[in-house]
């Protein structure tokens, strides 16, 4: 017996999960209480949702032998690949995490701060005062540019376009529904598979070129590779990292691809690691930035206070955006050993997940939960396991510190340069775009000089 939940067939719940995700979550919590169970075709078994801090803590603290991460994200496999950190578990997962964490922290994170600020200023140069713009696509370009430089050490324009083409295919709701209901390999999947194929070809060529530059060979490869051409960089020779013009103001950091190559990953593993970083490392940050701008345009008082340059208030604003508009709503784990939740014992095979969206709106933890009020984060730290935009435990977002730095730098640059006005008074709804929840009209604002 599982906790109660909607009785509609999985296909109907999948359509609602795609077309009205936050409505489905709110309605289910109100009708069935917590925990409740959803059945969608995005997972191979029912998923039990929880949001109270005590249960969330138990989920994030559970060892992998009890709740396994990586086994609930099969929906991501066609793009991320089977050896993606999002899909591995146990020792394989930890090995990848140990490789990925250092480049996104400490000195290496700081080495990227000037690059992010410079790219943000270059983006703002293109904004025309008085002309409404959709911030989401602009922020996607910007954050993809940032992560390409961090991971590959180069802007890679062709790869950038190919990644956006593939991801943009999952933003049309009818297409996302068709992909979710049809088996992989069937007709609705073909255009997406072709788009992923283009990403793969460019990425593999980039990896080989970088290997040649860094003098590393693929495991099992006895032959030195020829001098590198980097097709993703537009056919130019793969540039040495130190030639990065945008980082001229600061010290250019070693691209993460070099760490991954040095760790002896195979080409297939490198492909999956890199594509995961590129996608996870920009779509989420772009959505959060678009939400920040959508909210700031409707809260000029907050924007004005940010303009005063108070870093604590900037941090509080970023935290409030991530609370009120979490771009990812769940962080599922698969039950391996019977797992007690309330009066139920969840059997092996089902999924259990903290629901970030519902956790961030619990009225006993967040007074006036739907109000955008950064001050709440200056009034004291939130209760443990109540603020979860980056998930938790051994699978907590590897890029959380990096994403926070990006959000700080971009928002700082925007408020210095522009006042923002909404194009309409009413706020935008949370609409599904692939796995993220983004502003329904693309975060439209009017920048004013
Ligand atoms: C505002 C921006 C971001 C948000 C809201 C976000 C959120 C998340 C969440 C909720 C998870 C799942 C955590 C869990 O299962 O407990 C995750 C995982 C991950 N994120 Fe992020 N993320 C953001 C930006 C980034 C960036 C910039 C990068 C890379 C530079 C990144 C890389 C990753 C990776 C590699 C994982 C998998 C971690 C693992 O399985 O060990 N994310 N992220």
mmCIF file of N, CA and C in Angstrom, residues 128-130 416-420 446-449:
data_model
loop_
_atom_site.group_PDB
_atom_site.id
_atom_site.type_symbol
_atom_site.label_atom_id
_atom_site.label_comp_id
_atom_site.label_asym_id
_atom_site.label_seq_id
_atom_site.Cartn_x
_atom_site.Cartn_y
_atom_site.Cartn_z
ATOM 1 N N UNK A 128 18.217 47.157 -25.343
ATOM 2 C CA UNK A 128 17.843 48.509 -25.747
ATOM 3 C C UNK A 128 16.893 49.102 -24.727
ATOM 4 N N UNK A 129 17.263 50.235 -24.116
ATOM 5 C CA UNK A 129 16.354 50.821 -23.124
ATOM 6 C C UNK A 129 14.972 51.078 -23.727
ATOM 7 N N UNK A 130 13.939 50.716 -22.973
ATOM 8 C CA UNK A 130 12.561 50.970 -23.411
ATOM 9 C C UNK A 130 11.983 49.842 -24.249
ATOM 10 N N UNK A 416 22.897 47.681 -11.702
ATOM 11 C CA UNK A 416 23.771 48.839 -11.892
ATOM 12 C C UNK A 416 23.415 49.580 -13.167
ATOM 13 N N UNK A 417 22.989 48.823 -14.174
ATOM 14 C CA UNK A 417 22.826 49.393 -15.508
ATOM 15 C C UNK A 417 21.391 49.847 -15.794
ATOM 16 N N UNK A 418 20.403 49.068 -15.330
ATOM 17 C CA UNK A 418 19.014 49.340 -15.733
ATOM 18 C C UNK A 418 18.062 49.338 -14.547
ATOM 19 N N UNK A 419 16.967 50.107 -14.710
ATOM 20 C CA UNK A 419 15.786 49.829 -13.887
ATOM 21 C C UNK A 419 14.943 48.874 -14.720
ATOM 22 N N UNK A 420 14.157 48.041 -14.047
ATOM 23 C CA UNK A 420 13.349 47.084 -14.798
ATOM 24 C C UNK A 420 11.876 47.379 -14.542
ATOM 25 N N UNK A 446 10.910 45.236 -19.251
ATOM 26 C CA UNK A 446 11.315 46.396 -20.038
ATOM 27 C C UNK A 446 12.489 47.042 -19.308
ATOM 28 N N UNK A 447 13.696 47.004 -19.898
ATOM 29 C CA UNK A 447 14.834 47.656 -19.242
ATOM 30 C C UNK A 447 14.757 49.172 -19.466
ATOM 31 N N UNK A 448 14.936 49.931 -18.405
ATOM 32 C CA UNK A 448 14.890 51.391 -18.526
ATOM 33 C C UNK A 448 16.244 51.952 -18.096
ATOM 34 N N UNK A 449 16.760 52.885 -18.881
ATOM 35 C CA UNK A 449 18.109 53.408 -18.587
ATOM 36 C C UNK A 449 18.087 54.203 -17.286
#
